[in-house]
Short mmCIF file of C-alpha atoms and ligand atoms in Angstrom, two decimals:
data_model
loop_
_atom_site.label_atom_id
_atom_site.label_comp_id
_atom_site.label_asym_id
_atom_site.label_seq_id
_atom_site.Cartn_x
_atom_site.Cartn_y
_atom_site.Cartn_z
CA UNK A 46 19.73 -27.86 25.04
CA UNK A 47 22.17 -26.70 28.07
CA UNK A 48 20.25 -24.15 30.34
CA UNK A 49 23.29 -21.53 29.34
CA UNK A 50 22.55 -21.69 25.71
CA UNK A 51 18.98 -21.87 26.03
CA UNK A 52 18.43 -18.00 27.46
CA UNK A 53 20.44 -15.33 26.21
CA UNK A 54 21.91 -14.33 29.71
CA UNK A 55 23.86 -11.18 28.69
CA UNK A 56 20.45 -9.89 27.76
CA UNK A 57 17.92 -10.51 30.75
CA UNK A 58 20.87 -9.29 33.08
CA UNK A 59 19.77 -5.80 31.38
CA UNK A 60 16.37 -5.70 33.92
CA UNK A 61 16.79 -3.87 37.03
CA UNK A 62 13.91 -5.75 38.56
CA UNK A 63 12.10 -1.98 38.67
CA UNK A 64 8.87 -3.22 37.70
CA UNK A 65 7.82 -0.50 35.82
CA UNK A 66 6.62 -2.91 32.93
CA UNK A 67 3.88 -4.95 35.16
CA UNK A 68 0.94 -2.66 34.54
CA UNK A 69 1.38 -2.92 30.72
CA UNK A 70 1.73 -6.71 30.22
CA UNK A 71 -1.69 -8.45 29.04
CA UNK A 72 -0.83 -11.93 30.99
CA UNK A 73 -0.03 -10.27 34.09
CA UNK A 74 -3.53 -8.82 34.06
CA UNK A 75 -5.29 -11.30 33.70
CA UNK A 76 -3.31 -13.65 36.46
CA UNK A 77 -1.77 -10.97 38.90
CA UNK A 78 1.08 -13.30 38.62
CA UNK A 79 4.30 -12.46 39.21
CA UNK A 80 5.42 -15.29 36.47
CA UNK A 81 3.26 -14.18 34.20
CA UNK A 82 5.13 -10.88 34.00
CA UNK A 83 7.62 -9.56 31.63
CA UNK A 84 10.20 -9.30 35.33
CA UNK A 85 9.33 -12.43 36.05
CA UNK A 86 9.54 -14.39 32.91
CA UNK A 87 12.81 -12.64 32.77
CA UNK A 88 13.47 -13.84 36.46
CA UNK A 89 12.61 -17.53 35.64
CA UNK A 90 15.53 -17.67 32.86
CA UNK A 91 17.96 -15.95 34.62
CA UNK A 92 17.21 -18.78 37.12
CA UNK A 93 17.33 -21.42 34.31
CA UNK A 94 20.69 -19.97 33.29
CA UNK A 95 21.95 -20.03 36.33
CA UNK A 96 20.82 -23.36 37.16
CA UNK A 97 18.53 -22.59 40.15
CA UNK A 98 15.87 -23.96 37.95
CA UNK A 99 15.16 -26.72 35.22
CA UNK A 100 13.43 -25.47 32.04
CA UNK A 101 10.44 -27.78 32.57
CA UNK A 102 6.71 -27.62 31.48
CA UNK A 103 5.53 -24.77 33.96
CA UNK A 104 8.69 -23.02 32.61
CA UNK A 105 7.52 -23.39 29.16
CA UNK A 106 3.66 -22.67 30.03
CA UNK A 107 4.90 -19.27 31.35
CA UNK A 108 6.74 -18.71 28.02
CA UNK A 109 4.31 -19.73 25.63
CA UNK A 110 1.48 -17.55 27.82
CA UNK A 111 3.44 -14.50 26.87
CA UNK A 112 2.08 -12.74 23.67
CA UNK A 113 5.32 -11.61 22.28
CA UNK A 114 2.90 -8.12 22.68
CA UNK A 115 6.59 -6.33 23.64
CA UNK A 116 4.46 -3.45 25.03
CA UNK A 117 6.94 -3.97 27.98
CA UNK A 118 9.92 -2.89 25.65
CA UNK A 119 8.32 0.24 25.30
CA UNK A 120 8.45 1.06 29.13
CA UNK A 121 11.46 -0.81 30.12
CA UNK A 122 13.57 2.71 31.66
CA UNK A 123 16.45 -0.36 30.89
CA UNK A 124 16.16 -0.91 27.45
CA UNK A 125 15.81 -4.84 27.76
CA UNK A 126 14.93 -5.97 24.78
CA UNK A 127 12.35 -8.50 25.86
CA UNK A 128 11.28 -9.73 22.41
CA UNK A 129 14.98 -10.97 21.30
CA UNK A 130 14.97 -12.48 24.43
CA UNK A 131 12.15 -14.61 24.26
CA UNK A 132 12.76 -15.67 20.43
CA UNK A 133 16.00 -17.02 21.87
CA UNK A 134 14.02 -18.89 24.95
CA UNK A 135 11.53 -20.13 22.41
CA UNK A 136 14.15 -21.27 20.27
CA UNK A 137 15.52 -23.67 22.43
CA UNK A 138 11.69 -24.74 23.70
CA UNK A 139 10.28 -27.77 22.08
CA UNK A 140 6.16 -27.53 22.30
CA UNK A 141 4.93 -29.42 25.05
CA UNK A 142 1.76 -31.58 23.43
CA UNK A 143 2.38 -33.98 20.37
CA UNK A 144 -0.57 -31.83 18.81
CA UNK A 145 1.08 -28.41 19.79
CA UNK A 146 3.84 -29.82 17.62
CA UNK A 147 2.04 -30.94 15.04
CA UNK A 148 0.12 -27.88 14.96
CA UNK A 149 3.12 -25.82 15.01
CA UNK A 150 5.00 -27.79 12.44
CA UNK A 151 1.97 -28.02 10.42
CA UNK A 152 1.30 -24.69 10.41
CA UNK A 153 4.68 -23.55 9.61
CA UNK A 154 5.09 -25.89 6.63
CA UNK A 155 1.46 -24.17 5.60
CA UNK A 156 2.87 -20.54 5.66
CA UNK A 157 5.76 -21.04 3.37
CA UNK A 158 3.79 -22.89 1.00
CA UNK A 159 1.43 -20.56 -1.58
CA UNK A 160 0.08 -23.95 -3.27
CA UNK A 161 -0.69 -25.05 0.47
CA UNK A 162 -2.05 -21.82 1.66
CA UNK A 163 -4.24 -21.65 -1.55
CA UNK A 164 -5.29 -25.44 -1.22
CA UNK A 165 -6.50 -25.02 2.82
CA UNK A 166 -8.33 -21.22 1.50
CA UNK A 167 -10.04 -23.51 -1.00
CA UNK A 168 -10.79 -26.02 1.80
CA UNK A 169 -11.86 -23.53 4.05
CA UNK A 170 -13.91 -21.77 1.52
CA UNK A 171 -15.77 -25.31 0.89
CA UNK A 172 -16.27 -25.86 5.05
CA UNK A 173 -17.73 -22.68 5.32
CA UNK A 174 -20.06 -23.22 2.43
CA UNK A 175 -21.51 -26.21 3.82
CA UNK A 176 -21.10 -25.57 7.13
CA UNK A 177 -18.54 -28.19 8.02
CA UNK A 178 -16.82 -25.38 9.93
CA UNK A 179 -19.32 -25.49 12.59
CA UNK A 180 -19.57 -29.62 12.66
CA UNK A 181 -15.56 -29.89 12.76
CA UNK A 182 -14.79 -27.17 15.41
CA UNK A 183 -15.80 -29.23 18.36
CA UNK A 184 -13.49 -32.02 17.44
CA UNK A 185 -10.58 -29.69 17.31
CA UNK A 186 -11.58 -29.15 21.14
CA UNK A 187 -10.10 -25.28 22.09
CA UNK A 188 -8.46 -24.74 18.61
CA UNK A 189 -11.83 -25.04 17.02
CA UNK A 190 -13.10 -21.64 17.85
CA UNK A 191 -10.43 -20.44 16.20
CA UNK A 192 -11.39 -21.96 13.26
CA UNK A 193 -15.30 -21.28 13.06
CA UNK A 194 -13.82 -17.43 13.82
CA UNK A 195 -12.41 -17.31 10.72
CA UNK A 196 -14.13 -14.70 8.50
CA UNK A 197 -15.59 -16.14 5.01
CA UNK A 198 -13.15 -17.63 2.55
CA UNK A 199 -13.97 -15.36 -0.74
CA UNK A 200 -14.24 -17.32 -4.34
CA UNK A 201 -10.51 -18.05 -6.19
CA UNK A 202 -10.97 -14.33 -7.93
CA UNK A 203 -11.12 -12.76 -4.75
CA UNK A 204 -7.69 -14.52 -3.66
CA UNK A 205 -5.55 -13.73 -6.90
CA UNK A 206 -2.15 -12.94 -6.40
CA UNK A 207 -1.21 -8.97 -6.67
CA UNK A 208 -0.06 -7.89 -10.34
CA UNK A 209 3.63 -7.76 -10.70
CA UNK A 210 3.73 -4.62 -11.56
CA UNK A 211 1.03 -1.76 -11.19
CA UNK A 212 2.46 1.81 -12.81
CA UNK A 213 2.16 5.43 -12.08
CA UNK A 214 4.27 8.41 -12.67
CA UNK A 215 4.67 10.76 -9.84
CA UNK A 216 6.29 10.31 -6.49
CA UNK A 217 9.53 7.74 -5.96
CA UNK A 218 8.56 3.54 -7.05
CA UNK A 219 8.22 1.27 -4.00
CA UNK A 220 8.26 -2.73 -3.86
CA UNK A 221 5.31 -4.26 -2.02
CA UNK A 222 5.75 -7.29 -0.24
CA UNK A 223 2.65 -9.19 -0.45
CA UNK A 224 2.54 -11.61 2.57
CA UNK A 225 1.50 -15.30 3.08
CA UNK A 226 -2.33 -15.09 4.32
CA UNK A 227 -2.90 -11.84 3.33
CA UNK A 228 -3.73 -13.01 -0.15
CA UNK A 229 -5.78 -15.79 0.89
CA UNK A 230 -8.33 -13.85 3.55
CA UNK A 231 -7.92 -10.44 3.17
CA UNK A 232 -7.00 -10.17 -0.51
CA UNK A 233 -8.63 -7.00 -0.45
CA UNK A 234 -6.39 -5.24 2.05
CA UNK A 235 -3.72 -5.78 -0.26
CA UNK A 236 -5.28 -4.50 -3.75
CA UNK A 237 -6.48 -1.62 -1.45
CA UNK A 238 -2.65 -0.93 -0.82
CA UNK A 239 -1.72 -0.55 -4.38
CA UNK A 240 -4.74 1.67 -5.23
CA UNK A 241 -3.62 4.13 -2.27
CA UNK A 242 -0.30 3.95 -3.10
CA UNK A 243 -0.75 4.28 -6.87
CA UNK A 244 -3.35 7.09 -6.13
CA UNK A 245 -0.06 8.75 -4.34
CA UNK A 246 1.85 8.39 -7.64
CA UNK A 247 4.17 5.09 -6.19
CA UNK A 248 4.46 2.64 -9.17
CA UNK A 249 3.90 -0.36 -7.37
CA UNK A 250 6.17 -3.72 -8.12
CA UNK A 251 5.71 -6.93 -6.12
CA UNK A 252 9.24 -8.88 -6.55
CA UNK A 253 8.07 -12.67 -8.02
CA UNK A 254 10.85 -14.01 -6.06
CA UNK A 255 9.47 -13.33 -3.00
CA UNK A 256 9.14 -16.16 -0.40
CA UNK A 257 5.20 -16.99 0.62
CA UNK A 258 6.61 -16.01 3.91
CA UNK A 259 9.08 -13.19 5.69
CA UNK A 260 9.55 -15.84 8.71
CA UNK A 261 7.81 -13.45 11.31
CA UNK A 262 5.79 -15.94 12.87
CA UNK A 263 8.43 -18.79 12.86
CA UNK A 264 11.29 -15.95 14.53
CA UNK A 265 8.51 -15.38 17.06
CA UNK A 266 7.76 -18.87 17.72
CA UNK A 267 11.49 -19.77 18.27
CA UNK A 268 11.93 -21.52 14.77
CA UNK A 269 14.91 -19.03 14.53
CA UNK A 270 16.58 -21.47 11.41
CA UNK A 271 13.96 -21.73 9.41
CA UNK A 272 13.23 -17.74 9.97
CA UNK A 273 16.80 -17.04 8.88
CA UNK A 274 16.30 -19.33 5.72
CA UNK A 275 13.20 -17.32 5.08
CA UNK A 276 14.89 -13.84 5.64
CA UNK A 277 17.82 -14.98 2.91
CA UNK A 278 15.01 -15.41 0.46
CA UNK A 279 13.36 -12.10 1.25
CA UNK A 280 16.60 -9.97 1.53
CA UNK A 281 17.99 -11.42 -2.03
CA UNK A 282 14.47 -11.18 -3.44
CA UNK A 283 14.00 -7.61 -2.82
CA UNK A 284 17.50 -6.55 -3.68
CA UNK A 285 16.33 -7.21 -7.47
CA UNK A 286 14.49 -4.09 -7.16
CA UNK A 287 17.40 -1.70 -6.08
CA UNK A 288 17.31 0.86 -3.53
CA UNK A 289 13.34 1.29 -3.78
CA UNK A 290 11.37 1.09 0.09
CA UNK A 291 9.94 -2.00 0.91
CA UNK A 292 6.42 -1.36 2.04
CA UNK A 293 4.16 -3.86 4.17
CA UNK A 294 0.59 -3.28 5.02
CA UNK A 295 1.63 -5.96 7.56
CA UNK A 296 2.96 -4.34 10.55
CA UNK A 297 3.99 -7.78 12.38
CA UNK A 298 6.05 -8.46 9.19
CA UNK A 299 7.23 -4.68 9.24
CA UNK A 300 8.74 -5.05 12.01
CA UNK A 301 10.62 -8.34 11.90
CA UNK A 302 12.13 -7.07 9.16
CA UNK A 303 13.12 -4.11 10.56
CA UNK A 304 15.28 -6.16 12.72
CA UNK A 305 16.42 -9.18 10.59
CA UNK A 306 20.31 -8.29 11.09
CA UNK A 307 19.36 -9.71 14.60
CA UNK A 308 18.81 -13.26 12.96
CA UNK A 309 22.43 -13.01 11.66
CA UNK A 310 24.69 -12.02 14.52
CA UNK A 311 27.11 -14.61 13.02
CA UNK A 312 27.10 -14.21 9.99
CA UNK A 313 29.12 -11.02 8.94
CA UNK A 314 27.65 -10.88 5.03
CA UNK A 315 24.52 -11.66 5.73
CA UNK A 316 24.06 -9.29 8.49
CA UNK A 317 24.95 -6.64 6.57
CA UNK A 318 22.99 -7.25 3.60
CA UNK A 319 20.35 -7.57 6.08
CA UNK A 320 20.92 -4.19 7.69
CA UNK A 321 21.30 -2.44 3.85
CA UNK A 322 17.16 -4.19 3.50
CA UNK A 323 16.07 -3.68 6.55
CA UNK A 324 17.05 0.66 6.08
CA UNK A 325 14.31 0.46 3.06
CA UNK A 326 11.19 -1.21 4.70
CA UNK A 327 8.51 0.84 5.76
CA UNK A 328 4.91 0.52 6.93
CA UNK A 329 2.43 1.55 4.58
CA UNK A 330 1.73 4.71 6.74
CA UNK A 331 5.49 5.77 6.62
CA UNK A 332 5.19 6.23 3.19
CA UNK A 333 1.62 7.78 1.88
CA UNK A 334 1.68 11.48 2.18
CA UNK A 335 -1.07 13.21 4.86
CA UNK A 336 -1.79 16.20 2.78
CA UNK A 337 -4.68 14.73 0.83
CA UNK A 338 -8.60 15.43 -0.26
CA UNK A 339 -11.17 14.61 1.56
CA UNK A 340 -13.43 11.97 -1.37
CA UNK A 341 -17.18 12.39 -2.03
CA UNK A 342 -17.26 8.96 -0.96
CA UNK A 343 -15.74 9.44 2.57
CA UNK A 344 -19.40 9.66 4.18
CA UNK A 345 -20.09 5.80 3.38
CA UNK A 346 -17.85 5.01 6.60
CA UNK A 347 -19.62 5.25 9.55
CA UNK A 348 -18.35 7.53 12.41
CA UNK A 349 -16.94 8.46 14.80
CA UNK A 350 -13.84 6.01 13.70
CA UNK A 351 -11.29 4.79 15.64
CA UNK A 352 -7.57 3.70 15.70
CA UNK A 353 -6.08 0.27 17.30
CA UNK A 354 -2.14 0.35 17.43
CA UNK A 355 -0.91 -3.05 16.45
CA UNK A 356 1.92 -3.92 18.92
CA UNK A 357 4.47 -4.58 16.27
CA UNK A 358 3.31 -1.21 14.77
CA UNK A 359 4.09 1.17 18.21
CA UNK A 360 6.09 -1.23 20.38
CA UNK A 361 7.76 -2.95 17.30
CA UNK A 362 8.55 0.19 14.90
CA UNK A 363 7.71 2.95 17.11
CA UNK A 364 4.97 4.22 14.35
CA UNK A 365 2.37 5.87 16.33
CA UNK A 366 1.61 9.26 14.58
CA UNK A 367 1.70 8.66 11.12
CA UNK A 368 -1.60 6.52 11.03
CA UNK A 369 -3.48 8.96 12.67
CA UNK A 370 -2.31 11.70 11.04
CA UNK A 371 -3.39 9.86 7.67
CA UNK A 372 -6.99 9.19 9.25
CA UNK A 373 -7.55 12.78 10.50
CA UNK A 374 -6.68 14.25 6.82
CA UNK A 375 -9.68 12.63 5.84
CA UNK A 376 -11.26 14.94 7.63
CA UNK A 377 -13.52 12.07 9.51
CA UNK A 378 -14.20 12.35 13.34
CA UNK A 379 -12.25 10.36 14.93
CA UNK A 380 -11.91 9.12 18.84
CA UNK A 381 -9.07 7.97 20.97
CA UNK A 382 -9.44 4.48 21.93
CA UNK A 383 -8.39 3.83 26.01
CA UNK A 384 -5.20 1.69 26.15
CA UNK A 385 -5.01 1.43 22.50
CA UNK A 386 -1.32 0.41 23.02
CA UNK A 387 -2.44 -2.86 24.39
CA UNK A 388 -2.66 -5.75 22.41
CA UNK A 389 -5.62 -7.13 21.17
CA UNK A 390 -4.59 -11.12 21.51
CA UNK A 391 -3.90 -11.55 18.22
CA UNK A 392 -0.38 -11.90 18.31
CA UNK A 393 0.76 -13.81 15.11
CA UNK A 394 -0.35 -17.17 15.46
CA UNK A 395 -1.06 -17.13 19.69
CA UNK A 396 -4.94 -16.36 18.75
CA UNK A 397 -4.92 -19.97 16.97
CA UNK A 398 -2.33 -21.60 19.81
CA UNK A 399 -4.11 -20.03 22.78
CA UNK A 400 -7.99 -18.61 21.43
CA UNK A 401 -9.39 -18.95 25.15
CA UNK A 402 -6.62 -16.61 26.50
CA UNK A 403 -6.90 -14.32 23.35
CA UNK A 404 -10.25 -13.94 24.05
CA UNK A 405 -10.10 -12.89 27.47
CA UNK A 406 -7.65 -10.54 26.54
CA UNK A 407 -9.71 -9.14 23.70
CA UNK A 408 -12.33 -8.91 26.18
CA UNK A 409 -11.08 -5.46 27.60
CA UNK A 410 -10.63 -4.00 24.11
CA UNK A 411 -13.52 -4.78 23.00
CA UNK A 412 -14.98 -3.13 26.62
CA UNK A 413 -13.08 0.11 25.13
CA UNK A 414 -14.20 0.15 21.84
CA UNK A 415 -18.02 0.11 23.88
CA UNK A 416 -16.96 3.12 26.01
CA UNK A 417 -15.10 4.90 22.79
CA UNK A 418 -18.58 5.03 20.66
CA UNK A 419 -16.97 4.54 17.42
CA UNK A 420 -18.53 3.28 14.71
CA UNK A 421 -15.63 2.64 12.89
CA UNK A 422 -12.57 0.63 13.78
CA UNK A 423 -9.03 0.77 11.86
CA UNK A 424 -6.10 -0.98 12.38
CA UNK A 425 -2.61 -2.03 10.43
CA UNK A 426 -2.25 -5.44 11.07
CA UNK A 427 -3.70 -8.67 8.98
CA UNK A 428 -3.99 -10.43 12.36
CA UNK A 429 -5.09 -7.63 14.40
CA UNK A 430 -7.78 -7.16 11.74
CA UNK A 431 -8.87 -10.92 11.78
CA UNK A 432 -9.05 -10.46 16.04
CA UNK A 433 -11.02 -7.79 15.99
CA UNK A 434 -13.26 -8.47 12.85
CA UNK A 435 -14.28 -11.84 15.07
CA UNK A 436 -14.77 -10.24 18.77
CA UNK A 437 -17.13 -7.64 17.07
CA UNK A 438 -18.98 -9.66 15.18
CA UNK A 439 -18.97 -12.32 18.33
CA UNK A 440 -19.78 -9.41 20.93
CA UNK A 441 -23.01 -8.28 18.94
CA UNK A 442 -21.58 -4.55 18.26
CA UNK A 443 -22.07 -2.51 14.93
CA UNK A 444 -18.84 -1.80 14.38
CA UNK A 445 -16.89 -2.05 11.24
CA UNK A 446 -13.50 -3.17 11.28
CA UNK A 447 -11.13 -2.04 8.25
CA UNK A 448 -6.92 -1.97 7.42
CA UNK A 449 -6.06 1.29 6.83
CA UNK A 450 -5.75 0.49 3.71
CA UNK A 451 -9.02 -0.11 3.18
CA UNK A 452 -9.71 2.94 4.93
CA UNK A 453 -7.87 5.37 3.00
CA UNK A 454 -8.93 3.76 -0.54
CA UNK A 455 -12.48 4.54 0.89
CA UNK A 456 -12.10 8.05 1.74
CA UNK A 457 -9.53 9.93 -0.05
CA UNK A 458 -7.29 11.03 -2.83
CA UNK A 459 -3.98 11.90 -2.95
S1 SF4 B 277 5.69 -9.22 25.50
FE1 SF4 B 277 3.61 -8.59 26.17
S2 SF4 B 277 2.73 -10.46 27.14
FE2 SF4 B 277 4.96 -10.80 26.95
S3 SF4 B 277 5.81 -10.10 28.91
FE3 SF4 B 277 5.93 -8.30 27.52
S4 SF4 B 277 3.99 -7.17 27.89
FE4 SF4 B 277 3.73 -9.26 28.77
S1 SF4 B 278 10.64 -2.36 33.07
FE1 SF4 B 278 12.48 -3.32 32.18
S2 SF4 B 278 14.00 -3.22 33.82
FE2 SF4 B 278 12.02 -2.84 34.78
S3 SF4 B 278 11.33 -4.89 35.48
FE3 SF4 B 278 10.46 -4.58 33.45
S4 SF4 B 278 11.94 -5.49 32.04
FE4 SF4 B 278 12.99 -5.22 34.00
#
């Protein structure tokens, strides 16, 4: 690809080189590298672009390192908007290993696929069982830890699909999308959603014609065709069910499809069909009232708790109050966790790309989740959840770590 179509130029010349975004970037942190900065990755492609540069391997290394976090976007005094601008870079960015393609392409192929995604559960479920998890990890050499990390696989039951449709008569109906691994390890995020939001009188329907997957991960890994494909299916899916919201427990997914009219800046119809879905999706926390009762039950979760903002969540969709407003109705103590804003090295599928740099980035959440004293952590994100659930239970600390979802379904009633 030509260096000129490869960055979106127009866009990086929006930095003013102020630096104000430094302090908040993860990779910057850890390296104290200019590079590894949101000014500087935006630096290296203006230089590609302008052809001071070629978009080699160290290029790429710097581009890959960055989380996709976009906690500089919420800083920027400029407006840049840093994550567009890296989908485009990535776009253009073959991986640089045969196995980072293969794992890429692999894992891509995986998340569209619900018969794949329920055969590898089912594999999974059988490595854990007998341990093979442990034996295989080393052979995967740094991807391995990702694997053993994984939590337990539950039994076929515990991975059913959502029911189609799941009544109650009260407030306005709402369409649910159900995700592609959500299903498969955290099945009971999801059924936790339509309790909460049937318990707030939304009859729940999940449109059949949904696609496995909303193309999230593949827009922020630069697969940008395959992510529009994805976003046709999703948009046409969910207009079967009218003007209804969309909600998402998933706030990575929220958030790209927030923004899918971006995929289709040349594509007239389809951008605005894609505006018309992307004015009815909201996070699960934009739509559940905060005037509730406290339940008897809300004592079995142990406090103080605690609140992690998922990037996509804040930085993605600006949704920063709701959340806590819903955890403070339930009338549990909660605590303010230091720099919750930063990301937790999750970041879609970079945990399973990059686990040793996740991990060192988790390492100075998990330092303030030490210092916060909470007993109880929440957050709104399947991958956030899967982070944190493995750093905990990794870092020795008795901490529980639930979707607010889970959360709410726990402690109160609406
Ligand atoms: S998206 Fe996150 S990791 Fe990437 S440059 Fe911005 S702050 Fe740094
Ligand atoms: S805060 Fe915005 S304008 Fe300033 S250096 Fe960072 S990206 Fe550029």
């Amino acid at each position: 690809m030509e260096p000129q179509t490869l960055i979106d130029y127009t866009r990086s010349l929006d930095c003013i080189h102020c630096g104000l975004c430094l302090r908040t970037c993860p990779t910057y942190q850890l390296t104290g590298a200019e590079p590894s900065s949101p000014r500087g990755r935006i630096h290296l492609m203006r230089a590609v672009a302008e052809g001071d540069i070629e978009p080699d391997a160290s290029f790429a290394e710097e581009m890959d390192f960055c989380l996709l976090c976009r906690h500089c976007e919420s800083v920027c005094p400029s407006g840049v908007e840093y994550g567009a601008l890296m989908e485009h870079t990535r776009a253009g960015l073959a991986p640089k290993t045969l196995t980072g393609r293969v794992v890429k392409s692999l894992g891509f192929k995986l998340l569209e696929s619900r018969l794949m995604l329920r055969l590898m559960a089912g594999a999974l479920r059988l490595f854990q069982l007998t341990r093979l998890d442990r034996l295989l990890a080393p052979l995967l050499g740094e991807r391995g830890s990702a694997l053993s990390k994984l939590p337990p696989v539950g039994p076929a039951y515990e991975r059913r699909l959502l029911p189609k449709e799941s009544p109650a008569e009260g407030a306005q109906p709402v369409a649910l999308l159900e995700g592609c691994v959500m299903p498969e390890l955290l099945g009971e995020v999801n059924r936790a959603t339509v309790r909460v939001l049937n318990d707030a009188g939304h009859a729940v329907s999940v449109p059949s014609a949904q696609p496995t997957c909303c193309g999230s991960l593949h827009a922020h890994n630069g697969e940008l065709e395959r992510a529009r494909a994805l976003a046709r299916e999703t948009i046409a899916a969910f207009e079967s069910s009218g003007d209804m919201p969309v909600v998402t427990n998933s706030a990575g997914c929220g958030s790209h499809m927030k923004e899918y009219a971006n995929l289709f800046s040349e594509e007239p119809e389809w951008r605005e069909r894609a505006e018309r879905f992307s004015a009815r999706v909201r996070d699960l926390s934009e739509v559940l009232n905060p005037q509730v009762s406290p339940k008897e039950s809300s004592r079995t979760v142990q406090e103080p708790i605690t609140y992690d903002d998922p990037c996509h969540l804040c930085h993605g969709q600006g949704v920063r109050g709701e959340p806590r407003a819903l955890l403070d109705a339930t009338g549990l103590e909660r605590v303010e966790l230091q720099e919750s804003e930063s990301c937790c090295g999750s970041a879609g599928i970079y945990s399973a790309l990059r686990p040793k740099d996740a991990e060192r980035i988790l390492e100075g959440k998990l330092e303030a989740l030490r210092s916060s004293g909470a007993r109880t952590l929440v957050t709104a994100n399947p991958g956030c959840q899967l982070q944190w659930q493995a750093g905990v239970k990794d870092a020795g600390l008795e901490v529980e770590v639930l979707h607010l979802a889970e959360l709410l379904d726990k402690t109160s009633e609406r």
